Amino acid sequence: YRELAQLTRQRPGDDDAPPLSERLLDAQTMLLGGYDVRGRASEALLVLLDAAEQLRLHVLAPDDAVHTPALSHDTAAVLDAIAAALQTGTPSSAAADALQRLQQQSAAAGMAQAAVLAPLARAVRNANWAGSAGELRAAADERSLPPALRGDSPWVQLRANLNMKSAAFRHALRMGVALALGVAVERYLGLAHGYWLPMTLAIVLRADFAATLSFGVQRALGTVLGLLLTTLLLNLSSSTLAAILLLGILAFLFRWLGNSNYLLAVAALTGAVVILLALAGESAAQSMHDRLIATLLACGAALGGYLLWPTWERTRIQPALAAMLRAYADYLEALAGADARQLAHMRAASRLARVNALASLERLRGEPFATAELRMRAERVFAHANRLVRSAMSLELLPAERRAAPAAAAWLRQCAEGVNACARHLDGARDVALPPPPDVPGERLILQRLADALRALQDVLQPAPAANAGAD
């Protein structure tokens, strides 16, 4: 944002290389790369990245009428204040003041600055929630809400997910059935260490195919490698002292490699378990046999379940996001009414849809053959949809009669129709025209935030032609 401010003060020449491309790519790689980070702060950073890309396109636009020295100076001041807030982790109040001055100057000059003011306002608001300090401010802000409106309330999320529509509930049910069958099989076979079978099932069985495949293959190969290694080492020396020293080395390797190489960590753990049992007087050969059988049965059962009924997240992520948007649209419709019970029902349904979409998004991260473009688009849709529903939930704090007033209710229904259009677009209806967000009556900040979030969501789904032309 500091470089963007400098770019605003001094626009590049036509022959210069496109500025900020490398910086934006680095930020995109950090936010959308292999780091599984969730929360209000990460969503705010993603929105800040989107806003920076839009602002860069605006700065590089050839329209000299909106690049007057005064407006460029004030725009750069806002960007500098955002950069300072991000660097120090302090609230973005200085950026908000600078933005207000820019808005007043633009209004006084009678100039249409929506192309720059909207992403600027978005960046100012989200700079307040970015970083670890922003996460703490967001948590404090959540605690000021009634329990039913808190997005991170564990009991509210638990109640919303106690049904078969929940991906988390379905996986929990599958895990319970798999463990029960695992215990039944090991009892039927009479394995000496039969608990290894359900234990391995619990470790290997994950909510998505990619993680189950990865953990299953590594668990099986690691077990075989550990058994071969232990057999070789025990045959080289049969002394108790050598076994104790080897046990210490394997325990160290297991803890050292646990977070970096699961296959080698399992190999070390397998060897350590066999040696422990041998020191306790059990036959090492029998322990190896039991360990191998239990591991192969558990990994085969976990992988076989997915091979019999594979589900690829790359084909499910857009329907999951569309279902979330439809639930948000229904929630907006309920906000326009006066039925408290219906509103509570729609709030719970929207929370369930959000949990399902988030689970789908996390499974997409590790799935093979899923493109980076698909994941990036899904991450952005999810982030902007969360901004939209947070703004909508703020309206729930208003008296019902104010929300249900004819003008306010009509405005909310227009927003709901815009969100539904986004859902239809995600469902594959490419000919759907996304209606522009309705004009905000007066200076109502909550409504402005909701309309801005809807506009940003539409920009992700259906980028403006000018933005596409300016992208490099």
GROMACS .gro file of C-alpha atoms in nm:
model
  472
    1TYR     CA    1   0.000   0.000   0.000
    2ARG     CA    2   0.295   0.231   0.055
    3GLU     CA    3   0.418   0.163  -0.299
    4LEU     CA    4   0.064   0.214  -0.424
    5ALA     CA    5   0.063   0.557  -0.258
    6GLN     CA    6   0.388   0.644  -0.432
    7LEU     CA    7   0.241   0.524  -0.761
    8THR     CA    8  -0.060   0.750  -0.707
    9ARG     CA    9   0.163   1.054  -0.658
   10GLN     CA   10   0.379   0.975  -0.960
   11ARG     CA   11   0.212   0.771  -1.233
   12PRO     CA   12   0.444   0.563  -1.454
   13GLY     CA   13   0.508   0.636  -1.817
   14ASP     CA   14   0.361   0.434  -2.101
   15ASP     CA   15   0.692   0.257  -2.165
   16ASP     CA   16   0.747   0.154  -1.802
   17ALA     CA   17   0.688  -0.201  -1.684
   18PRO     CA   18   0.354  -0.259  -1.505
   19PRO     CA   19   0.418  -0.154  -1.144
   20LEU     CA   20   0.338  -0.357  -0.833
   21SER     CA   21   0.289  -0.681  -1.029
   22GLU     CA   22   0.556  -0.866  -0.831
   23ARG     CA   23   0.434  -0.730  -0.496
   24LEU     CA   24   0.076  -0.834  -0.567
   25LEU     CA   25   0.191  -1.178  -0.680
   26ASP     CA   26   0.395  -1.224  -0.361
   27ALA     CA   27   0.099  -1.124  -0.145
   28GLN     CA   28  -0.130  -1.355  -0.340
   29THR     CA   29   0.113  -1.646  -0.297
   30MET     CA   30   0.134  -1.588   0.079
   31LEU     CA   31  -0.244  -1.560   0.124
   32LEU     CA   32  -0.351  -1.834  -0.116
   33GLY     CA   33  -0.049  -2.063  -0.102
   34GLY     CA   34   0.004  -2.371   0.107
   35TYR     CA   35  -0.066  -2.211   0.443
   36ASP     CA   36  -0.398  -2.318   0.594
   37VAL     CA   37  -0.480  -1.997   0.782
   38ARG     CA   38  -0.837  -1.902   0.870
   39GLY     CA   39  -1.004  -1.624   1.062
   40ARG     CA   40  -1.117  -1.266   1.040
   41ALA     CA   41  -0.761  -1.137   0.990
   42SER     CA   42  -0.684  -1.362   0.692
   43GLU     CA   43  -1.015  -1.269   0.529
   44ALA     CA   44  -0.937  -0.900   0.583
   45LEU     CA   45  -0.596  -0.942   0.420
   46LEU     CA   46  -0.757  -1.109   0.120
   47VAL     CA   47  -1.001  -0.818   0.084
   48LEU     CA   48  -0.707  -0.576   0.111
   49LEU     CA   49  -0.534  -0.762  -0.172
   50ASP     CA   50  -0.844  -0.735  -0.393
   51ALA     CA   51  -0.877  -0.365  -0.312
   52ALA     CA   52  -0.510  -0.304  -0.397
   53GLU     CA   53  -0.552  -0.469  -0.737
   54GLN     CA   54  -0.857  -0.253  -0.816
   55LEU     CA   55  -0.682   0.064  -0.699
   56ARG     CA   56  -0.379  -0.012  -0.915
   57LEU     CA   57  -0.603  -0.044  -1.221
   58HIS     CA   58  -0.765   0.289  -1.134
   59VAL     CA   59  -0.429   0.463  -1.092
   60LEU     CA   60  -0.307   0.325  -1.426
   61ALA     CA   61  -0.628   0.427  -1.607
   62PRO     CA   62  -0.571   0.691  -1.876
   63ASP     CA   63  -0.857   0.918  -1.756
   64ASP     CA   64  -0.671   1.238  -1.664
   65ALA     CA   65  -0.991   1.408  -1.549
   66VAL     CA   66  -0.992   1.214  -1.224
   67HIS     CA   67  -0.616   1.237  -1.164
   68THR     CA   68  -0.596   1.596  -1.048
   69PRO     CA   69  -0.298   1.675  -0.820
   70ALA     CA   70  -0.521   1.747  -0.519
   71LEU     CA   71  -0.722   1.425  -0.550
   72SER     CA   72  -0.410   1.218  -0.616
   73HIS     CA   73  -0.242   1.368  -0.308
   74ASP     CA   74  -0.540   1.291  -0.084
   75THR     CA   75  -0.574   0.940  -0.227
   76ALA     CA   76  -0.206   0.878  -0.156
   77ALA     CA   77  -0.256   1.006   0.200
   78VAL     CA   78  -0.527   0.745   0.256
   79LEU     CA   79  -0.303   0.471   0.116
   80ASP     CA   80  -0.011   0.580   0.337
   81ALA     CA   81  -0.238   0.573   0.643
   82ILE     CA   82  -0.354   0.222   0.553
   83ALA     CA   83   0.008   0.109   0.515
   84ALA     CA   84   0.096   0.259   0.855
   85ALA     CA   85  -0.198   0.084   1.021
   86LEU     CA   86  -0.097  -0.249   0.867
   87GLN     CA   87   0.267  -0.210   0.969
   88THR     CA   88   0.201  -0.104   1.330
   89GLY     CA   89  -0.111  -0.314   1.392
   90THR     CA   90  -0.302  -0.010   1.515
   91PRO     CA   91  -0.665   0.080   1.432
   92SER     CA   92  -0.716   0.248   1.095
   93SER     CA   93  -0.872   0.567   1.239
   94ALA     CA   94  -0.617   0.793   1.066
   95ALA     CA   95  -0.696   0.626   0.733
   96ALA     CA   96  -1.069   0.672   0.798
   97ASP     CA   97  -1.016   1.045   0.863
   98ALA     CA   98  -0.809   1.080   0.545
   99LEU     CA   99  -1.078   0.894   0.348
  100GLN     CA  100  -1.346   1.127   0.482
  101ARG     CA  101  -1.147   1.430   0.365
  102LEU     CA  102  -1.108   1.271   0.021
  103GLN     CA  103  -1.483   1.202   0.002
  104GLN     CA  104  -1.563   1.560   0.096
  105GLN     CA  105  -1.320   1.697  -0.160
  106SER     CA  106  -1.457   1.470  -0.434
  107ALA     CA  107  -1.814   1.576  -0.352
  108ALA     CA  108  -1.719   1.943  -0.352
  109ALA     CA  109  -1.548   1.904  -0.689
  110GLY     CA  110  -1.852   1.723  -0.829
  111MET     CA  111  -1.636   1.438  -0.956
  112ALA     CA  112  -1.746   1.076  -0.983
  113GLN     CA  113  -1.485   0.886  -0.781
  114ALA     CA  114  -1.678   0.565  -0.710
  115ALA     CA  115  -1.412   0.359  -0.889
  116VAL     CA  116  -1.151   0.461  -0.633
  117LEU     CA  117  -1.360   0.551  -0.327
  118ALA     CA  118  -1.532   0.210  -0.301
  119PRO     CA  119  -1.212  -0.002  -0.287
  120LEU     CA  120  -1.046   0.263  -0.069
  121ALA     CA  121  -1.331   0.246   0.183
  122ARG     CA  122  -1.311  -0.134   0.170
  123ALA     CA  123  -0.938  -0.124   0.240
  124VAL     CA  124  -0.976   0.124   0.527
  125ARG     CA  125  -1.238  -0.088   0.702
  126ASN     CA  126  -1.048  -0.414   0.662
  127ALA     CA  127  -0.714  -0.267   0.770
  128ASN     CA  128  -0.872  -0.251   1.114
  129TRP     CA  129  -0.909  -0.633   1.123
  130ALA     CA  130  -0.582  -0.738   0.953
  131GLY     CA  131  -0.296  -0.900   1.141
  132SER     CA  132  -0.285  -1.051   1.490
  133ALA     CA  133  -0.388  -0.722   1.655
  134GLY     CA  134  -0.683  -0.702   1.416
  135GLU     CA  135  -0.783  -1.056   1.509
  136LEU     CA  136  -0.792  -0.949   1.876
  137ARG     CA  137  -1.003  -0.643   1.790
  138ALA     CA  138  -1.238  -0.862   1.587
  139ALA     CA  139  -1.273  -1.103   1.881
  140ALA     CA  140  -1.355  -0.813   2.115
  141ASP     CA  141  -1.607  -0.685   1.862
  142GLU     CA  142  -1.770  -1.031   1.845
  143ARG     CA  143  -1.799  -1.048   2.224
  144SER     CA  144  -2.004  -0.729   2.225
  145LEU     CA  145  -2.277  -0.901   2.019
  146PRO     CA  146  -2.558  -1.117   2.159
  147PRO     CA  147  -2.456  -1.488   2.167
  148ALA     CA  148  -2.692  -1.579   1.881
  149LEU     CA  149  -2.518  -1.330   1.649
  150ARG     CA  150  -2.160  -1.434   1.724
  151GLY     CA  151  -2.000  -1.607   1.428
  152ASP     CA  152  -1.747  -1.792   1.646
  153SER     CA  153  -1.983  -1.921   1.914
  154PRO     CA  154  -1.906  -2.297   1.946
  155TRP     CA  155  -2.248  -2.389   2.088
  156VAL     CA  156  -2.433  -2.201   1.815
  157GLN     CA  157  -2.220  -2.371   1.548
  158LEU     CA  158  -2.273  -2.711   1.710
  159ARG     CA  159  -2.652  -2.673   1.710
  160ALA     CA  160  -2.648  -2.555   1.348
  161ASN     CA  161  -2.451  -2.864   1.239
  162LEU     CA  162  -2.657  -3.134   1.411
  163ASN     CA  163  -2.823  -3.258   1.091
  164MET     CA  164  -2.739  -3.460   0.780
  165LYS     CA  165  -2.695  -3.147   0.566
  166SER     CA  166  -2.376  -3.067   0.755
  167ALA     CA  167  -2.052  -3.196   0.600
  168ALA     CA  168  -1.891  -3.201   0.946
  169PHE     CA  169  -2.180  -3.405   1.090
  170ARG     CA  170  -2.166  -3.654   0.801
  171HIS     CA  171  -1.792  -3.704   0.849
  172ALA     CA  172  -1.837  -3.749   1.225
  173LEU     CA  173  -2.104  -4.011   1.153
  174ARG     CA  174  -1.878  -4.187   0.903
  175MET     CA  175  -1.594  -4.184   1.156
  176GLY     CA  176  -1.818  -4.335   1.424
  177VAL     CA  177  -1.938  -4.614   1.194
  178ALA     CA  178  -1.584  -4.686   1.073
  179LEU     CA  179  -1.447  -4.711   1.427
  180ALA     CA  180  -1.732  -4.938   1.536
  181LEU     CA  181  -1.665  -5.168   1.239
  182GLY     CA  182  -1.292  -5.157   1.310
  183VAL     CA  183  -1.346  -5.272   1.669
  184ALA     CA  184  -1.582  -5.548   1.549
  185VAL     CA  185  -1.329  -5.674   1.293
  186GLU     CA  186  -1.037  -5.681   1.535
  187ARG     CA  187  -1.248  -5.869   1.791
  188TYR     CA  188  -1.358  -6.118   1.526
  189LEU     CA  189  -0.999  -6.177   1.407
  190GLY     CA  190  -0.871  -6.196   1.764
  191LEU     CA  191  -0.565  -5.979   1.702
  192ALA     CA  192  -0.328  -5.960   1.998
  193HIS     CA  193  -0.306  -5.583   1.971
  194GLY     CA  194  -0.639  -5.528   1.802
  195TYR     CA  195  -0.675  -5.169   1.920
  196TRP     CA  196  -0.415  -5.079   1.657
  197LEU     CA  197  -0.680  -5.126   1.386
  198PRO     CA  198  -0.940  -4.867   1.506
  199MET     CA  199  -0.659  -4.638   1.621
  200THR     CA  200  -0.507  -4.634   1.272
  201LEU     CA  201  -0.853  -4.585   1.118
  202ALA     CA  202  -0.908  -4.279   1.337
  203ILE     CA  203  -0.572  -4.135   1.231
  204VAL     CA  204  -0.601  -4.207   0.859
  205LEU     CA  205  -0.970  -4.138   0.790
  206ARG     CA  206  -1.008  -3.769   0.699
  207ALA     CA  207  -1.293  -3.558   0.568
  208ASP     CA  208  -1.149  -3.541   0.216
  209PHE     CA  209  -0.998  -3.783  -0.032
  210ALA     CA  210  -0.664  -3.604  -0.066
  211ALA     CA  211  -0.584  -3.610   0.306
  212THR     CA  212  -0.705  -3.970   0.347
  213LEU     CA  213  -0.495  -4.086   0.052
  214SER     CA  214  -0.188  -3.900   0.176
  215PHE     CA  215  -0.214  -4.020   0.536
  216GLY     CA  216  -0.312  -4.373   0.434
  217VAL     CA  217  -0.023  -4.425   0.193
  218GLN     CA  218   0.231  -4.266   0.427
  219ARG     CA  219   0.101  -4.467   0.723
  220ALA     CA  220   0.125  -4.796   0.534
  221LEU     CA  221   0.468  -4.727   0.383
  222GLY     CA  222   0.600  -4.588   0.710
  223THR     CA  223   0.485  -4.896   0.899
  224VAL     CA  224   0.648  -5.133   0.649
  225LEU     CA  225   0.969  -4.927   0.652
  226GLY     CA  226   0.973  -4.920   1.032
  227LEU     CA  227   0.922  -5.295   1.058
  228LEU     CA  228   1.201  -5.368   0.810
  229LEU     CA  229   1.436  -5.127   0.987
  230THR     CA  230   1.357  -5.270   1.331
  231THR     CA  231   1.400  -5.628   1.209
  232LEU     CA  232   1.742  -5.545   1.067
  233LEU     CA  233   1.861  -5.362   1.379
  234LEU     CA  234   1.734  -5.623   1.625
  235ASN     CA  235   1.907  -5.898   1.426
  236LEU     CA  236   2.236  -5.707   1.440
  237SER     CA  237   2.231  -5.690   1.819
  238SER     CA  238   2.018  -5.873   2.073
  239SER     CA  239   2.146  -5.695   2.387
  240THR     CA  240   1.901  -5.506   2.609
  241LEU     CA  241   2.129  -5.201   2.627
  242ALA     CA  242   2.138  -5.173   2.247
  243ALA     CA  243   1.759  -5.200   2.233
  244ILE     CA  244   1.720  -4.920   2.492
  245LEU     CA  245   1.961  -4.694   2.301
  246LEU     CA  246   1.778  -4.767   1.977
  247LEU     CA  247   1.446  -4.691   2.148
  248GLY     CA  248   1.576  -4.349   2.255
  249ILE     CA  249   1.698  -4.269   1.904
  250LEU     CA  250   1.366  -4.374   1.745
  251ALA     CA  251   1.164  -4.173   1.999
  252PHE     CA  252   1.377  -3.866   1.921
  253LEU     CA  253   1.331  -3.917   1.546
  254PHE     CA  254   0.955  -3.952   1.586
  255ARG     CA  255   0.918  -3.620   1.769
  256TRP     CA  256   1.168  -3.447   1.540
  257LEU     CA  257   1.006  -3.562   1.216
  258GLY     CA  258   0.644  -3.556   1.333
  259ASN     CA  259   0.555  -3.221   1.174
  260SER     CA  260   0.781  -3.239   0.871
  261ASN     CA  261   0.777  -3.595   0.733
  262TYR     CA  262   0.489  -3.815   0.842
  263LEU     CA  263   0.618  -4.126   0.660
  264LEU     CA  264   0.955  -4.127   0.839
  265ALA     CA  265   0.789  -4.034   1.169
  266VAL     CA  266   0.559  -4.338   1.140
  267ALA     CA  267   0.859  -4.557   1.060
  268ALA     CA  268   1.034  -4.437   1.377
  269LEU     CA  269   0.718  -4.479   1.586
  270THR     CA  270   0.660  -4.833   1.458
  271GLY     CA  271   1.013  -4.933   1.547
  272ALA     CA  272   0.983  -4.776   1.893
  273VAL     CA  273   0.656  -4.960   1.967
  274VAL     CA  274   0.799  -5.297   1.860
  275ILE     CA  275   1.109  -5.248   2.077
  276LEU     CA  276   0.896  -5.144   2.376
  277LEU     CA  277   0.689  -5.460   2.345
  278ALA     CA  278   1.005  -5.669   2.304
  279LEU     CA  279   1.150  -5.518   2.623
  280ALA     CA  280   0.822  -5.606   2.798
  281GLY     CA  281   0.875  -5.970   2.707
  282GLU     CA  282   0.658  -6.002   2.396
  283SER     CA  283   0.779  -6.163   2.076
  284ALA     CA  284   0.913  -5.899   1.840
  285ALA     CA  285   0.816  -6.107   1.536
  286GLN     CA  286   0.455  -6.143   1.656
  287SER     CA  287   0.432  -5.771   1.737
  288MET     CA  288   0.556  -5.683   1.389
  289HIS     CA  289   0.303  -5.917   1.232
  290ASP     CA  290   0.011  -5.771   1.434
  291ARG     CA  291   0.119  -5.415   1.362
  292LEU     CA  292   0.146  -5.479   0.989
  293ILE     CA  293  -0.194  -5.653   0.965
  294ALA     CA  294  -0.375  -5.383   1.165
  295THR     CA  295  -0.218  -5.099   0.964
  296LEU     CA  296  -0.287  -5.253   0.625
  297LEU     CA  297  -0.648  -5.337   0.717
  298ALA     CA  298  -0.716  -4.986   0.849
  299CYS     CA  299  -0.552  -4.805   0.557
  300GLY     CA  300  -0.724  -5.033   0.307
  301ALA     CA  301  -1.064  -4.974   0.469
  302ALA     CA  302  -1.020  -4.596   0.476
  303LEU     CA  303  -0.898  -4.575   0.116
  304GLY     CA  304  -1.147  -4.833  -0.008
  305GLY     CA  305  -1.439  -4.629   0.121
  306TYR     CA  306  -1.330  -4.332  -0.088
  307LEU     CA  307  -1.254  -4.544  -0.394
  308LEU     CA  308  -1.602  -4.697  -0.380
  309TRP     CA  309  -1.765  -4.354  -0.354
  310PRO     CA  310  -1.521  -4.081  -0.455
  311THR     CA  311  -1.619  -3.716  -0.412
  312TRP     CA  312  -1.407  -3.458  -0.589
  313GLU     CA  313  -1.421  -3.119  -0.424
  314ARG     CA  314  -1.342  -2.930  -0.743
  315THR     CA  315  -1.690  -3.025  -0.868
  316ARG     CA  316  -1.857  -2.942  -0.535
  317ILE     CA  317  -1.701  -2.612  -0.429
  318GLN     CA  318  -1.913  -2.388  -0.653
  319PRO     CA  319  -2.244  -2.555  -0.552
  320ALA     CA  320  -2.137  -2.524  -0.187
  321LEU     CA  321  -2.063  -2.153  -0.229
  322ALA     CA  322  -2.390  -2.107  -0.422
  323ALA     CA  323  -2.583  -2.277  -0.140
  324MET     CA  324  -2.415  -2.044   0.108
  325LEU     CA  325  -2.512  -1.739  -0.097
  326ARG     CA  326  -2.872  -1.859  -0.127
  327ALA     CA  327  -2.884  -1.903   0.250
  328TYR     CA  328  -2.747  -1.549   0.291
  329ALA     CA  329  -3.013  -1.419   0.050
  330ASP     CA  330  -3.285  -1.594   0.252
  331TYR     CA  331  -3.140  -1.434   0.565
  332LEU     CA  332  -3.162  -1.089   0.402
  333GLU     CA  333  -3.524  -1.161   0.307
  334ALA     CA  334  -3.595  -1.258   0.668
  335LEU     CA  335  -3.433  -0.936   0.788
  336ALA     CA  336  -3.688  -0.747   0.579
  337GLY     CA  337  -3.973  -0.915   0.769
  338ALA     CA  338  -4.090  -0.897   1.128
  339ASP     CA  339  -4.102  -1.271   1.209
  340ALA     CA  340  -3.839  -1.329   1.480
  341ARG     CA  341  -3.871  -1.708   1.462
  342GLN     CA  342  -3.818  -1.712   1.085
  343LEU     CA  343  -3.519  -1.481   1.123
  344ALA     CA  344  -3.359  -1.712   1.381
  345HIS     CA  345  -3.421  -2.011   1.152
  346MET     CA  346  -3.260  -1.837   0.853
  347ARG     CA  347  -2.965  -1.727   1.068
  348ALA     CA  348  -2.901  -2.090   1.171
  349ALA     CA  349  -2.938  -2.206   0.809
  350SER     CA  350  -2.689  -1.945   0.686
  351ARG     CA  351  -2.441  -2.049   0.954
  352LEU     CA  352  -2.472  -2.414   0.851
  353ALA     CA  353  -2.423  -2.323   0.484
  354ARG     CA  354  -2.113  -2.124   0.577
  355VAL     CA  355  -1.964  -2.418   0.771
  356ASN     CA  356  -2.027  -2.649   0.473
  357ALA     CA  357  -1.870  -2.402   0.229
  358LEU     CA  358  -1.567  -2.357   0.455
  359ALA     CA  359  -1.524  -2.735   0.486
  360SER     CA  360  -1.546  -2.769   0.107
  361LEU     CA  361  -1.290  -2.492   0.063
  362GLU     CA  362  -1.046  -2.657   0.304
  363ARG     CA  363  -1.085  -2.994   0.130
  364LEU     CA  364  -1.023  -2.826  -0.206
  365ARG     CA  365  -0.686  -2.703  -0.079
  366GLY     CA  366  -0.532  -3.051  -0.071
  367GLU     CA  367  -0.717  -3.211  -0.361
  368PRO     CA  368  -0.508  -3.318  -0.661
  369PHE     CA  369  -0.590  -3.165  -0.999
  370ALA     CA  370  -0.771  -2.862  -0.848
  371THR     CA  371  -0.644  -2.552  -1.029
  372ALA     CA  372  -0.502  -2.249  -0.850
  373GLU     CA  373  -0.750  -2.027  -1.036
  374LEU     CA  374  -1.047  -2.221  -0.899
  375ARG     CA  375  -0.918  -2.207  -0.545
  376MET     CA  376  -0.833  -1.837  -0.566
  377ARG     CA  377  -1.179  -1.753  -0.696
  378ALA     CA  378  -1.345  -1.963  -0.426
  379GLU     CA  379  -1.137  -1.800  -0.151
  380ARG     CA  380  -1.237  -1.454  -0.271
  381VAL     CA  381  -1.606  -1.538  -0.300
  382PHE     CA  382  -1.599  -1.679   0.053
  383ALA     CA  383  -1.421  -1.375   0.198
  384HIS     CA  384  -1.655  -1.118   0.040
  385ALA     CA  385  -1.964  -1.323   0.126
  386ASN     CA  386  -1.853  -1.323   0.490
  387ARG     CA  387  -1.820  -0.944   0.481
  388LEU     CA  388  -2.171  -0.926   0.342
  389VAL     CA  389  -2.331  -1.145   0.608
  390ARG     CA  390  -2.144  -0.970   0.891
  391SER     CA  391  -2.288  -0.639   0.773
  392ALA     CA  392  -2.633  -0.798   0.747
  393MET     CA  393  -2.610  -0.935   1.101
  394SER     CA  394  -2.534  -0.585   1.227
  395LEU     CA  395  -2.877  -0.484   1.095
  396GLU     CA  396  -3.035  -0.745   1.321
  397LEU     CA  397  -2.946  -0.525   1.619
  398LEU     CA  398  -3.192  -0.263   1.490
  399PRO     CA  399  -3.558  -0.276   1.600
  400ALA     CA  400  -3.766  -0.506   1.378
  401GLU     CA  401  -4.009  -0.228   1.286
  402ARG     CA  402  -3.724  -0.021   1.139
  403ARG     CA  403  -3.600  -0.311   0.925
  404ALA     CA  404  -3.955  -0.396   0.814
  405ALA     CA  405  -4.040  -0.038   0.713
  406PRO     CA  406  -4.141  -0.034   0.343
  407ALA     CA  407  -3.833   0.152   0.217
  408ALA     CA  408  -3.584  -0.052   0.424
  409ALA     CA  409  -3.756  -0.383   0.344
  410ALA     CA  410  -3.755  -0.307  -0.029
  411TRP     CA  411  -3.385  -0.221  -0.012
  412LEU     CA  412  -3.300  -0.546   0.167
  413ARG     CA  413  -3.501  -0.748  -0.086
  414GLN     CA  414  -3.307  -0.584  -0.369
  415CYS     CA  415  -2.984  -0.689  -0.200
  416ALA     CA  416  -3.122  -1.041  -0.156
  417GLU     CA  417  -3.201  -1.058  -0.527
  418GLY     CA  418  -2.844  -0.950  -0.605
  419VAL     CA  419  -2.705  -1.225  -0.382
  420ASN     CA  420  -2.938  -1.481  -0.540
  421ALA     CA  421  -2.814  -1.375  -0.884
  422CYS     CA  422  -2.457  -1.440  -0.766
  423ALA     CA  423  -2.565  -1.787  -0.650
  424ARG     CA  424  -2.723  -1.862  -0.989
  425HIS     CA  425  -2.403  -1.746  -1.157
  426LEU     CA  426  -2.202  -1.991  -0.945
  427ASP     CA  427  -2.449  -2.268  -1.031
  428GLY     CA  428  -2.348  -2.231  -1.395
  429ALA     CA  429  -2.606  -1.989  -1.534
  430ARG     CA  430  -2.352  -1.778  -1.722
  431ASP     CA  431  -2.623  -1.569  -1.890
  432VAL     CA  432  -2.735  -1.430  -1.553
  433ALA     CA  433  -2.692  -1.052  -1.540
  434LEU     CA  434  -2.578  -0.946  -1.193
  435PRO     CA  435  -2.792  -0.647  -1.090
  436PRO     CA  436  -2.599  -0.356  -0.940
  437PRO     CA  437  -2.633  -0.309  -0.563
  438PRO     CA  438  -2.919  -0.072  -0.477
  439ASP     CA  439  -2.836   0.288  -0.393
  440VAL     CA  440  -2.793   0.350  -0.021
  441PRO     CA  441  -3.047   0.601   0.113
  442GLY     CA  442  -2.861   0.873   0.302
  443GLU     CA  443  -2.537   0.823   0.494
  444ARG     CA  444  -2.617   0.488   0.655
  445LEU     CA  445  -2.283   0.322   0.719
  446ILE     CA  446  -2.416  -0.032   0.775
  447LEU     CA  447  -2.608  -0.026   0.447
  448GLN     CA  448  -2.304   0.114   0.266
  449ARG     CA  449  -2.092  -0.174   0.396
  450LEU     CA  450  -2.349  -0.430   0.285
  451ALA     CA  451  -2.379  -0.276  -0.063
  452ASP     CA  452  -2.000  -0.253  -0.095
  453ALA     CA  453  -1.957  -0.620   0.001
  454LEU     CA  454  -2.218  -0.718  -0.260
  455ARG     CA  455  -2.041  -0.509  -0.522
  456ALA     CA  456  -1.705  -0.671  -0.440
  457LEU     CA  457  -1.865  -1.017  -0.460
  458GLN     CA  458  -2.006  -0.936  -0.804
  459ASP     CA  459  -1.666  -0.807  -0.918
  460VAL     CA  460  -1.510  -1.145  -0.833
  461LEU     CA  461  -1.778  -1.340  -1.019
  462GLN     CA  462  -1.808  -1.109  -1.317
  463PRO     CA  463  -1.506  -0.877  -1.350
  464ALA     CA  464  -1.558  -0.551  -1.532
  465PRO     CA  465  -1.424  -0.547  -1.890
  466ALA     CA  466  -1.195  -0.257  -1.807
  467ALA     CA  467  -1.036  -0.453  -1.524
  468ASN     CA  468  -0.969  -0.745  -1.755
  469ALA     CA  469  -0.816  -0.521  -2.016
  470GLY     CA  470  -0.580  -0.364  -1.765
  471ALA     CA  471  -0.465  -0.686  -1.604
  472ASP     CA  472  -0.121  -0.817  -1.686
   0.00000   0.00000   0.00000
